[in-house]
Coordinates of N, CA and C in Angstrom, one line a residue:
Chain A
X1 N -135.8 111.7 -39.1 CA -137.2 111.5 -39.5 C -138.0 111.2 -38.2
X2 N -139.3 111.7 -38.4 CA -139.8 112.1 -37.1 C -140.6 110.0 -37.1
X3 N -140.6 109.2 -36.4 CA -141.2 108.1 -35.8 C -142.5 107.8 -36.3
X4 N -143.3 106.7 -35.6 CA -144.2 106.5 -36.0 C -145.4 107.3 -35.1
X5 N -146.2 107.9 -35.4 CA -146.9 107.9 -34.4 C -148.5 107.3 -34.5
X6 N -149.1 107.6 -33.5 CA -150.1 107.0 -33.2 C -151.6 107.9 -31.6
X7 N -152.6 108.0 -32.4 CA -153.4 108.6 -31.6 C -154.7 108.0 -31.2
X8 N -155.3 108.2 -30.3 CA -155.3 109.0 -28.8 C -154.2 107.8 -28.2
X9 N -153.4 108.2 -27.2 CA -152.8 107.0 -26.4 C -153.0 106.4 -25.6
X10 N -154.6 106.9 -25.1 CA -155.7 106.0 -23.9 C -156.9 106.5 -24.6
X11 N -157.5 105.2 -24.4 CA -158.5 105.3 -24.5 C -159.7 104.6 -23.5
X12 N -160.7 105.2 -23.1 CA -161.8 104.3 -22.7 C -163.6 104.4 -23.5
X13 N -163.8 103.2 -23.0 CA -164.6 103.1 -23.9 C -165.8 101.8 -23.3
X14 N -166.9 101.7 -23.7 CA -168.0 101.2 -22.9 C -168.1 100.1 -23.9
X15 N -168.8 99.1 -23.4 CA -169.2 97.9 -24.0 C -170.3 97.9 -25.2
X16 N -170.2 97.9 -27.0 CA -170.9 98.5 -27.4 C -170.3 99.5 -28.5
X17 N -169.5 100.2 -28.3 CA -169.5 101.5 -28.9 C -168.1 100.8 -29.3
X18 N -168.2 102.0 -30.7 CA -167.2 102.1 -31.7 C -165.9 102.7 -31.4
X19 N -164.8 102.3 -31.9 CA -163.9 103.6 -31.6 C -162.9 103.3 -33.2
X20 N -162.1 104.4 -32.8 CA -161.4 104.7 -34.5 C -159.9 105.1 -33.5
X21 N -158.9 104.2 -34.2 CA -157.5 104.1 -33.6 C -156.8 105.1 -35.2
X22 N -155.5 106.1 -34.8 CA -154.9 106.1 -35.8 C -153.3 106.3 -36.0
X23 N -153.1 105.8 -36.7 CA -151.6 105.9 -37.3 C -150.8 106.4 -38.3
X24 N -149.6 107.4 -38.1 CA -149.0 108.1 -38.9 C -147.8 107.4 -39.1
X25 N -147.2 106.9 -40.5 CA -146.0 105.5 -40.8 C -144.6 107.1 -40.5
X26 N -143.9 106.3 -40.5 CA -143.1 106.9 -41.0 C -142.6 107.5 -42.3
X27 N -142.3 109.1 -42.8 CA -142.2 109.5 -43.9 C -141.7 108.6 -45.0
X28 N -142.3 108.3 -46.1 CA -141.7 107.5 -46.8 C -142.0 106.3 -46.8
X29 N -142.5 105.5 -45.5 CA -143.0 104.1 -45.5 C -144.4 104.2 -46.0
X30 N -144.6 103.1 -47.1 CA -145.8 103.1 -47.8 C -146.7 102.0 -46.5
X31 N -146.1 100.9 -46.1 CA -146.7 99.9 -45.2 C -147.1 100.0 -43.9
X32 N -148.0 100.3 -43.4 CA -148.7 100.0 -42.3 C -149.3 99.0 -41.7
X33 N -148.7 98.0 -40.7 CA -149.5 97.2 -40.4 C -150.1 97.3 -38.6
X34 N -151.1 96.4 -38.1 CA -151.8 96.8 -37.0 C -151.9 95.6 -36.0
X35 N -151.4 95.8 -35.1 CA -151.3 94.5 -34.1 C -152.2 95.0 -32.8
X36 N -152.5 93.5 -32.1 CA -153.1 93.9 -31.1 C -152.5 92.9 -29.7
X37 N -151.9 93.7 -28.5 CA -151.2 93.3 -27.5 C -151.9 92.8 -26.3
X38 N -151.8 91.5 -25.9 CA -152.7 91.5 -24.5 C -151.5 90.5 -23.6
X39 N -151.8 91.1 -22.4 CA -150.7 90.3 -21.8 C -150.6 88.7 -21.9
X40 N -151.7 87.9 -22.4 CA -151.8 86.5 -22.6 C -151.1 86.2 -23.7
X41 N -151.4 86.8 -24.4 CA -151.8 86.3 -26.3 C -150.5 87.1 -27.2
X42 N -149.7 88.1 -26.5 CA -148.8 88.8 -27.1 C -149.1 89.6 -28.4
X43 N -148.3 89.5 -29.3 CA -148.3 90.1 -30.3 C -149.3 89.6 -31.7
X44 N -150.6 90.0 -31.5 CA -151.7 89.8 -32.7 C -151.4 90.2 -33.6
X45 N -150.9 89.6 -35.2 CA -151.2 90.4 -36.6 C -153.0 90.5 -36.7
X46 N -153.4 91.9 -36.7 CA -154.4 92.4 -37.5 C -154.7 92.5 -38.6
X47 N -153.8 93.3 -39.6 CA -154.0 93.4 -40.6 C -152.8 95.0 -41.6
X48 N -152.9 94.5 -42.6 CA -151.4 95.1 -43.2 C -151.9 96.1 -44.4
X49 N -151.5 97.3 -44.5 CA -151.9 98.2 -45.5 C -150.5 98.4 -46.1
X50 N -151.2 98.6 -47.8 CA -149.8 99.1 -48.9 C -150.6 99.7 -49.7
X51 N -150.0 101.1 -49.8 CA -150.4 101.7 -51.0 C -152.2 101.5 -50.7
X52 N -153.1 101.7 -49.7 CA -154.1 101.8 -49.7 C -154.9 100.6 -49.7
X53 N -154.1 99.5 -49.8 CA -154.7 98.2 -50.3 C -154.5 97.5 -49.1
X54 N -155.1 96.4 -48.4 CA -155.2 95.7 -47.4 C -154.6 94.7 -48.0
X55 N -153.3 94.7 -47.9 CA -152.5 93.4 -48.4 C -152.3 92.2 -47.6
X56 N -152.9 92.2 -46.0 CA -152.4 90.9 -45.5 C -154.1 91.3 -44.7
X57 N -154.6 90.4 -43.8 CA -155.3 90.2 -42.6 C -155.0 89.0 -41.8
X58 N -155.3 89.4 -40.9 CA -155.2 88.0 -39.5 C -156.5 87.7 -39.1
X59 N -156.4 87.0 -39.0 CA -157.8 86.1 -37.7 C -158.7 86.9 -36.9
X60 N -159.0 88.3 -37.2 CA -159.8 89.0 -36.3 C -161.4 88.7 -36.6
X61 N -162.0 88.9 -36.0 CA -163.8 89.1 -36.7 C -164.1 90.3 -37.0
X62 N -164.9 90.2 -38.1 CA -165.3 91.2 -38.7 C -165.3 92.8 -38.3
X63 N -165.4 93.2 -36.8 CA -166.1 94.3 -36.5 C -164.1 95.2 -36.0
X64 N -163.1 94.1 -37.0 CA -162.1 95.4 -36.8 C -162.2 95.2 -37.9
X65 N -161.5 96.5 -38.7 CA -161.9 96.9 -39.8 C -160.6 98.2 -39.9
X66 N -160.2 98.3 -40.7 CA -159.4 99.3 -41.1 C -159.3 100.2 -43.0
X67 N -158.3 100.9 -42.9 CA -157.8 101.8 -44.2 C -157.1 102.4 -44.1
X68 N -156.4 102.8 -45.3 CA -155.4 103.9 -45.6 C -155.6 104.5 -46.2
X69 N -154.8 105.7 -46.1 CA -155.2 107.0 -47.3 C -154.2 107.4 -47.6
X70 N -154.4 108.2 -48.7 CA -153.3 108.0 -49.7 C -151.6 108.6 -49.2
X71 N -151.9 109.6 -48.2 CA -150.5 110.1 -47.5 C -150.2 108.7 -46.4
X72 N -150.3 107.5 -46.7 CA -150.3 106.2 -45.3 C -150.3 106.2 -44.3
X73 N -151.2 107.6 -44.1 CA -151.6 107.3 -42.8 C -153.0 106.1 -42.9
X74 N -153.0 105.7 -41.9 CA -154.0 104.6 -41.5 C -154.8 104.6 -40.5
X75 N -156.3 104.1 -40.4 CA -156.8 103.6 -39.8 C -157.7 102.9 -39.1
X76 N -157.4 102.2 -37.8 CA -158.6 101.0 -37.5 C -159.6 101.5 -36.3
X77 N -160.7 100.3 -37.0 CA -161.9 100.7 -36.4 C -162.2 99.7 -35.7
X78 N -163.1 99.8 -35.0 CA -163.8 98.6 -34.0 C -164.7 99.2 -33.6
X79 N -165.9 98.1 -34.1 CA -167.2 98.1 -33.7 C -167.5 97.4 -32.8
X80 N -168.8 97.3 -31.8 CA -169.4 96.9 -31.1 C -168.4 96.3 -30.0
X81 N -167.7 97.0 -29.7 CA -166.7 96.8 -28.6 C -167.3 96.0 -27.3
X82 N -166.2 94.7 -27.2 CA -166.2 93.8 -26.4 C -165.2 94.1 -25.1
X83 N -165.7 93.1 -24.2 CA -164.5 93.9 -22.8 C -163.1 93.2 -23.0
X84 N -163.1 91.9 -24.0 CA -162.1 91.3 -24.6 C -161.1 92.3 -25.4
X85 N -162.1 93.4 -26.3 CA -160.7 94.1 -27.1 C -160.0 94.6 -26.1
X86 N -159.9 94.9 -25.2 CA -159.0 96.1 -24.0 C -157.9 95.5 -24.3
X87 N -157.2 96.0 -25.1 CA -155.6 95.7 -25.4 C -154.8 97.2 -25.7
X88 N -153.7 96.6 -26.2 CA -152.5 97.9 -26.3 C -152.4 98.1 -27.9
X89 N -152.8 98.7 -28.8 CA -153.1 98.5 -30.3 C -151.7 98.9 -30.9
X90 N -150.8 98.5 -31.8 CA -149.5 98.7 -31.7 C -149.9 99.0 -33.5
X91 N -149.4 99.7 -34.1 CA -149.0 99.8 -35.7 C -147.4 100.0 -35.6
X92 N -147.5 99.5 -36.9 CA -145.9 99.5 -37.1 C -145.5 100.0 -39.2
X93 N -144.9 100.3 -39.1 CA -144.3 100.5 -40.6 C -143.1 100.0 -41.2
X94 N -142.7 99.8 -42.2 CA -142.0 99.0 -42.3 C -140.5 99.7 -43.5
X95 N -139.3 99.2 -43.5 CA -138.5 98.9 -44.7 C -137.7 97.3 -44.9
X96 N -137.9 96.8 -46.0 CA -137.2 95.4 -45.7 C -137.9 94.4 -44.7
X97 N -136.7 94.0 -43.7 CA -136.9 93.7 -42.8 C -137.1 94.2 -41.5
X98 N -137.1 95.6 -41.5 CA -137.1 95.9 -40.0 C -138.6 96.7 -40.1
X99 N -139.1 96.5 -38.7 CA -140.4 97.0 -38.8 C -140.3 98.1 -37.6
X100 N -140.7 99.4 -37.5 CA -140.7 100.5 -36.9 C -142.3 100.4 -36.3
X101 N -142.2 100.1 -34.6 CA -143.4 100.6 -34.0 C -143.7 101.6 -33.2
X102 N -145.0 102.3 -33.1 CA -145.3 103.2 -32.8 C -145.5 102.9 -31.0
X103 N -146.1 104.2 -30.3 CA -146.0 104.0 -29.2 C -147.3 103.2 -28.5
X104 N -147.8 103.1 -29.3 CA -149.4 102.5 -29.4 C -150.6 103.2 -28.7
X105 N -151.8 102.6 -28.8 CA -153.0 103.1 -27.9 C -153.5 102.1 -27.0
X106 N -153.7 102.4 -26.1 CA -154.1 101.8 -24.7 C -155.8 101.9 -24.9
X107 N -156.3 101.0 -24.7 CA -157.6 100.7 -25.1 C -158.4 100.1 -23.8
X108 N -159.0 101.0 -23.4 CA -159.6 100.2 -21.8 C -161.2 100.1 -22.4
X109 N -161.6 98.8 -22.6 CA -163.4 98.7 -22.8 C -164.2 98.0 -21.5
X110 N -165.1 99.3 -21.1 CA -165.6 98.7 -19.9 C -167.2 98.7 -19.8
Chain B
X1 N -150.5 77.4 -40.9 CA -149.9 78.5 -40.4 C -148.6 78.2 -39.4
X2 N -148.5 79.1 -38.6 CA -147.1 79.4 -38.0 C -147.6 79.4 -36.7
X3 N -146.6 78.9 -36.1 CA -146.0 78.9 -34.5 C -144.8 78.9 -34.1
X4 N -144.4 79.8 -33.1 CA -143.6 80.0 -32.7 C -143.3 79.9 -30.6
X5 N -142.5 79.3 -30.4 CA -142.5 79.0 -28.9 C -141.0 79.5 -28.3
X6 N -141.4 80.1 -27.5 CA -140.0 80.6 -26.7 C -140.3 80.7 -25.2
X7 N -139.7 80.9 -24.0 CA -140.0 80.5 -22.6 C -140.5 81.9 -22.2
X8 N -141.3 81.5 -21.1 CA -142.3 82.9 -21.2 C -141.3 84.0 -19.9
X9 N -140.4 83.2 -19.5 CA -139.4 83.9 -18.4 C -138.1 83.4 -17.8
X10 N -137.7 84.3 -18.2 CA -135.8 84.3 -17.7 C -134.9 85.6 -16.8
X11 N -134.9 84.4 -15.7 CA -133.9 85.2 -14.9 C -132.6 85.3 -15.1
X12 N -132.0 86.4 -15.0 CA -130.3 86.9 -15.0 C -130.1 87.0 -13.8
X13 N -128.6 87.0 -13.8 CA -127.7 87.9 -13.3 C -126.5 89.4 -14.1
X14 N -127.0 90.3 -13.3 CA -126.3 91.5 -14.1 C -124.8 91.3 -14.3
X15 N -124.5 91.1 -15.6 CA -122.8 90.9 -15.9 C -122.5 89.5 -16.6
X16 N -123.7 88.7 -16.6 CA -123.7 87.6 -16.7 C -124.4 87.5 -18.6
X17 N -124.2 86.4 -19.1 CA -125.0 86.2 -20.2 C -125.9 85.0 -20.3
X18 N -126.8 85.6 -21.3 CA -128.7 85.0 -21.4 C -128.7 84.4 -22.8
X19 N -129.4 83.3 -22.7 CA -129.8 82.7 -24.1 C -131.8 82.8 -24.1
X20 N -132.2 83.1 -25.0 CA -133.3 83.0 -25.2 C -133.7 82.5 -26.3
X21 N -134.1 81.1 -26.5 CA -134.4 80.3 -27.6 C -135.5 80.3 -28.3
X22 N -135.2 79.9 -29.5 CA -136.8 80.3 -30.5 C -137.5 79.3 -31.1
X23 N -137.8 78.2 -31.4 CA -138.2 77.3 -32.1 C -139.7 77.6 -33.2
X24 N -139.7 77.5 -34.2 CA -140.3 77.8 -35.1 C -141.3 76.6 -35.9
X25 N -142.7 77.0 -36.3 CA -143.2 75.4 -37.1 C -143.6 76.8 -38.1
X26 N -143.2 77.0 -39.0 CA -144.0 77.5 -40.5 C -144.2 76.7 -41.8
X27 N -144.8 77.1 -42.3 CA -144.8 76.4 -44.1 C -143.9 76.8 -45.0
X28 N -143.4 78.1 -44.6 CA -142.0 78.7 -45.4 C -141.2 78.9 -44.5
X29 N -140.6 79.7 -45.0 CA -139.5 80.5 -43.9 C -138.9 81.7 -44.9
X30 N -138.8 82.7 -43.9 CA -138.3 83.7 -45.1 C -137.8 84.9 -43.8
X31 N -137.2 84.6 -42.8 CA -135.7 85.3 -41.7 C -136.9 84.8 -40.6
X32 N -135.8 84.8 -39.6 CA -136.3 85.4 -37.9 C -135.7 86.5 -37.4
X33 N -136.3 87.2 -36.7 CA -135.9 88.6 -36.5 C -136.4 88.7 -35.5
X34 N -135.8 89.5 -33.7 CA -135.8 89.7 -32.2 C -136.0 91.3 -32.2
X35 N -137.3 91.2 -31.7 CA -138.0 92.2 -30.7 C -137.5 92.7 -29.4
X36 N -137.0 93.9 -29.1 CA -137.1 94.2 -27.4 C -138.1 95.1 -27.0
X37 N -138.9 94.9 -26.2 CA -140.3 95.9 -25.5 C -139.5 96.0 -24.4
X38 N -139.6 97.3 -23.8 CA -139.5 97.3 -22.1 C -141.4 98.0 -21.9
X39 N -141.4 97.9 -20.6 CA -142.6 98.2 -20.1 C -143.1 99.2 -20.2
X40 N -144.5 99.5 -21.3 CA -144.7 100.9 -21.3 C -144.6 101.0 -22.8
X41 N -143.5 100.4 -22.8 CA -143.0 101.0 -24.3 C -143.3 100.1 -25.7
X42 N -142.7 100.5 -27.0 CA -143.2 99.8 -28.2 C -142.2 99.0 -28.8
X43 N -142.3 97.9 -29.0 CA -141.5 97.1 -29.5 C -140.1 97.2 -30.6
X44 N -139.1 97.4 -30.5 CA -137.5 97.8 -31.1 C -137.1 97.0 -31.6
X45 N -136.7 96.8 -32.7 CA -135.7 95.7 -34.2 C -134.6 95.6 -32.9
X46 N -134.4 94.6 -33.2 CA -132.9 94.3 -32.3 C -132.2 93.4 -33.3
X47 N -132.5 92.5 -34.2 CA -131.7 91.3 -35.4 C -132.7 91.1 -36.6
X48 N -131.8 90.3 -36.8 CA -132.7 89.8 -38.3 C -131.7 88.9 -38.9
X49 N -132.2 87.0 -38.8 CA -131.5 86.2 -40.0 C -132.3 85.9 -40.6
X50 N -131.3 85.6 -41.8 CA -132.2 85.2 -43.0 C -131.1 83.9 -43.1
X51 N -129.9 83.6 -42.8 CA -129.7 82.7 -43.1 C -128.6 82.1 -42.0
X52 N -128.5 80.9 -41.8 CA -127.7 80.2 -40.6 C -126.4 80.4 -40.3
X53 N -126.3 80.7 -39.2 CA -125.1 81.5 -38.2 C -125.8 82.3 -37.4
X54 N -124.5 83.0 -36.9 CA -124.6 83.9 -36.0 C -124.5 85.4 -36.8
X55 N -125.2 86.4 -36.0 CA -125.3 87.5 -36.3 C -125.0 88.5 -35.2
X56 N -123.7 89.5 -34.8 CA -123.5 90.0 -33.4 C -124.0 91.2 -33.8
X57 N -124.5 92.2 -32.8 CA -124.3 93.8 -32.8 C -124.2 94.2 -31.3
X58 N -123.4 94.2 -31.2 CA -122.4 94.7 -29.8 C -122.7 93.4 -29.1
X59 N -123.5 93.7 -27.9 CA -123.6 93.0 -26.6 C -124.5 92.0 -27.2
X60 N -125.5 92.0 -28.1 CA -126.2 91.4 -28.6 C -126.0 90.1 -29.8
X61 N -126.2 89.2 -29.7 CA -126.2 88.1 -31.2 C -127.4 87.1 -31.3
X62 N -127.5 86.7 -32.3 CA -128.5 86.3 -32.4 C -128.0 85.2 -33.7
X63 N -128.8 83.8 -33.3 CA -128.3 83.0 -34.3 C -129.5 82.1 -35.2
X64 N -129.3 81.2 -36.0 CA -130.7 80.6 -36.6 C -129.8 79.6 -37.4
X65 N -130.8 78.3 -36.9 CA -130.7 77.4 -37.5 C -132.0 76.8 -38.7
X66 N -131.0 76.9 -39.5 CA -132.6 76.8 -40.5 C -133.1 75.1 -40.8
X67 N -132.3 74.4 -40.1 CA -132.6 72.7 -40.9 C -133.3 73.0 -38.9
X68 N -133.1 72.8 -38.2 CA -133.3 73.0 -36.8 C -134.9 73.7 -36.8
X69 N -135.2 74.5 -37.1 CA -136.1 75.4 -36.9 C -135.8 76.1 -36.4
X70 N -135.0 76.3 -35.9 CA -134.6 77.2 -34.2 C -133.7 78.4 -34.6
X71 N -133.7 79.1 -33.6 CA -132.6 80.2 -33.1 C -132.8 80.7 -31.7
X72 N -131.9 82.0 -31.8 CA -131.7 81.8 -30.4 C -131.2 83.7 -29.8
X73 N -131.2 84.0 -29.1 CA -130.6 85.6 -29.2 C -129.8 85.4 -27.7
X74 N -128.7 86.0 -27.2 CA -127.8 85.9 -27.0 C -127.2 87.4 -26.2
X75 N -128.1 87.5 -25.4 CA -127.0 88.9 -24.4 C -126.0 88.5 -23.6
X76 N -125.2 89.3 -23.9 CA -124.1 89.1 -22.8 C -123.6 90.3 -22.2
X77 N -123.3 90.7 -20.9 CA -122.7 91.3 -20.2 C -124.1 92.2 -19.7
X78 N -125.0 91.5 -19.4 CA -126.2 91.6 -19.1 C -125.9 92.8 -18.2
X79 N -126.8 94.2 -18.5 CA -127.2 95.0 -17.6 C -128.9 95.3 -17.1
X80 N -128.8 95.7 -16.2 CA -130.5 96.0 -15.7 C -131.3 96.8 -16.6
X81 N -130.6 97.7 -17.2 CA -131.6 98.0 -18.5 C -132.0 96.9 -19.5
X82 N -131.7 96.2 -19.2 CA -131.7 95.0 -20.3 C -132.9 94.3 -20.0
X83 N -133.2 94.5 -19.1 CA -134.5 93.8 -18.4 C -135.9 94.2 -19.0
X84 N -136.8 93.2 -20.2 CA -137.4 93.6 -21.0 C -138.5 92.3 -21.6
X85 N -138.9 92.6 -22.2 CA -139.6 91.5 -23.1 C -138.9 91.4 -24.2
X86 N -138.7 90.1 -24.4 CA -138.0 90.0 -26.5 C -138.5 89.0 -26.8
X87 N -138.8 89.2 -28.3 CA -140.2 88.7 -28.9 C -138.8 87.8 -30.3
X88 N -139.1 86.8 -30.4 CA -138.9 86.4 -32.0 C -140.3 86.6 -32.9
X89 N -139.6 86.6 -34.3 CA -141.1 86.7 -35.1 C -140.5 86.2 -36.2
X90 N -141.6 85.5 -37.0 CA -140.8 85.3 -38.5 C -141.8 85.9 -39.4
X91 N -141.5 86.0 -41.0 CA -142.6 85.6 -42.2 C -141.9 84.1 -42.9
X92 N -143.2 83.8 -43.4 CA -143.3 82.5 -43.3 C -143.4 82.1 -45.3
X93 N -144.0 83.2 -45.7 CA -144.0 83.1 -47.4 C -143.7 84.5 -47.8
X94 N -142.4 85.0 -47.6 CA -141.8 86.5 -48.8 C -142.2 87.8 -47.7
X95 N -141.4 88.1 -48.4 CA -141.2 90.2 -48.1 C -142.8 90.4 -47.7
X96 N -143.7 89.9 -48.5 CA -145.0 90.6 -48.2 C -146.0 90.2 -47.7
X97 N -145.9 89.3 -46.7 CA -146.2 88.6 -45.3 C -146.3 89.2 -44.6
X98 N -147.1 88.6 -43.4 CA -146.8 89.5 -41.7 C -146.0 88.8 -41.1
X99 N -145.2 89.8 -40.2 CA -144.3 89.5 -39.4 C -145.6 88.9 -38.2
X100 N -145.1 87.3 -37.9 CA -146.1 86.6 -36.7 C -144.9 86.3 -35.5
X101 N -145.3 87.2 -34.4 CA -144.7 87.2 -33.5 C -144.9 86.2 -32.7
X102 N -143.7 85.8 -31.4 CA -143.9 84.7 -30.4 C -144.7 85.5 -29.6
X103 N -144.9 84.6 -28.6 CA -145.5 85.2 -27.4 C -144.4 86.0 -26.1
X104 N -143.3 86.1 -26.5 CA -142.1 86.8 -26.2 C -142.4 85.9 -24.5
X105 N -140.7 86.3 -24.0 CA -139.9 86.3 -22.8 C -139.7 87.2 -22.5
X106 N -139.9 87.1 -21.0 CA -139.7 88.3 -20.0 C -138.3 88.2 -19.1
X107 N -137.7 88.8 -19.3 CA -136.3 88.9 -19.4 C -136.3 90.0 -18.0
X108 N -136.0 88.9 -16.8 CA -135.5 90.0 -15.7 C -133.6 89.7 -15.1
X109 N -133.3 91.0 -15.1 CA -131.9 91.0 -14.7 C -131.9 91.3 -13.0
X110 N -131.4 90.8 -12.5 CA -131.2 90.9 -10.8 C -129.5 91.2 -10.6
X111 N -129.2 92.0 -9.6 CA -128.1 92.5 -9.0 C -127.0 91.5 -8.4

């Protein structure tokens, strides 16, 4: 089975502007969830998709924002981008207990 | 909510074996389970307890104490590929939780 993947894998982006991150689960994994990596703060839960439904969120403010569609692919958005988001956006998919991550997006906001 | 603390850096020696310890504060508990990132790259399942002992897969083990809070992961025969970040994470109420990760250990092996 082909991995998780995940697109664009850099990105830049200005202070201000919107961007849309996205994620393909693994075939068959209904769950998608969305973290955000910074070298201080490590591994952020964002927020968790099932079956189209935002079944978990974390502590982000409003202006991330995400979805799924009905093949689970997923995806998150960010508004009004801060020079704070510039992180490594990670999704991951899941069975049980083991969670499958993708290679992530590199997010440079300047 | 949940916290999780583990040392933000550990030196090896190659051939040698590493303990990386986990201590946990949740409202539930429901497994701990170790992360390896190398640089660059996306985070890899390396264990998963759900309940107290030890758990090996090859060079690897990983243990949890559940009255303790704690566990702990366990390389041995340390090689330079090994040299990485590993993350513990738990869920804290059921299957359909988020997995809340530590702030992982940086795990350098030296010659």
């Amino acid at each position: 089975k082909a991995g998780v993947t995940q697109t664009p894998r850099y990105l830049i982006k200005t202070r201000g502007q919107q961007v849309t991150l996205s994620c393909s689960p693994i075939s068959g994994h209904r769950s998608v969830s969305w973290y955000q990596q910074t070298p201080g703060q490590g591994l952020q839960f964002l927020f968790e998709y099932f079956s189209e439904t935002q079944r978990n969120k974390g502590n982000f403010p409003g202006r991330f924002s995400g979805r799924q569609f009905s093949n689970s692919r997923s995806e998150m958005n960010v508004s009004t981008l801060e020079l704070g988001d510039s992180a490594l956006y990670l999704c991951a998919s899941r069975t049980e207990e083991t969670q499958y991550f993708g290679p992530g997006t590199r997010l440079l906001v300047l | 909510g949940q916290s999780l603390e583990q040392p933000s850096e550990v030196t090896a020696v190659e051939g040698a074996i590493v303990q990386i310890n986990c201590t946990y504060q949740t409202s539930g508990f429901y497994g701990l389970s170790w992360y390896q990132q190398h640089d660059g790259g996306a985070p890899t399942f390396l264990s998963y307890n759900a309940l107290d002992g030890l758990e090996e897969t090859g060079r690897f083990s990983s243990f949890l104490s559940r009255s303790d809070s704690y566990g702990y992961l366990l390389l041995q025969e340390l090689q330079m590929k090994d040299s990485a970040s590993y993350f513990c994470a738990v869920r804290d109420r059921g299957g359909n939780t988020p997995l809340v990760f530590g702030k992982g250990t940086r795990l350098s092996v030296i010659a």
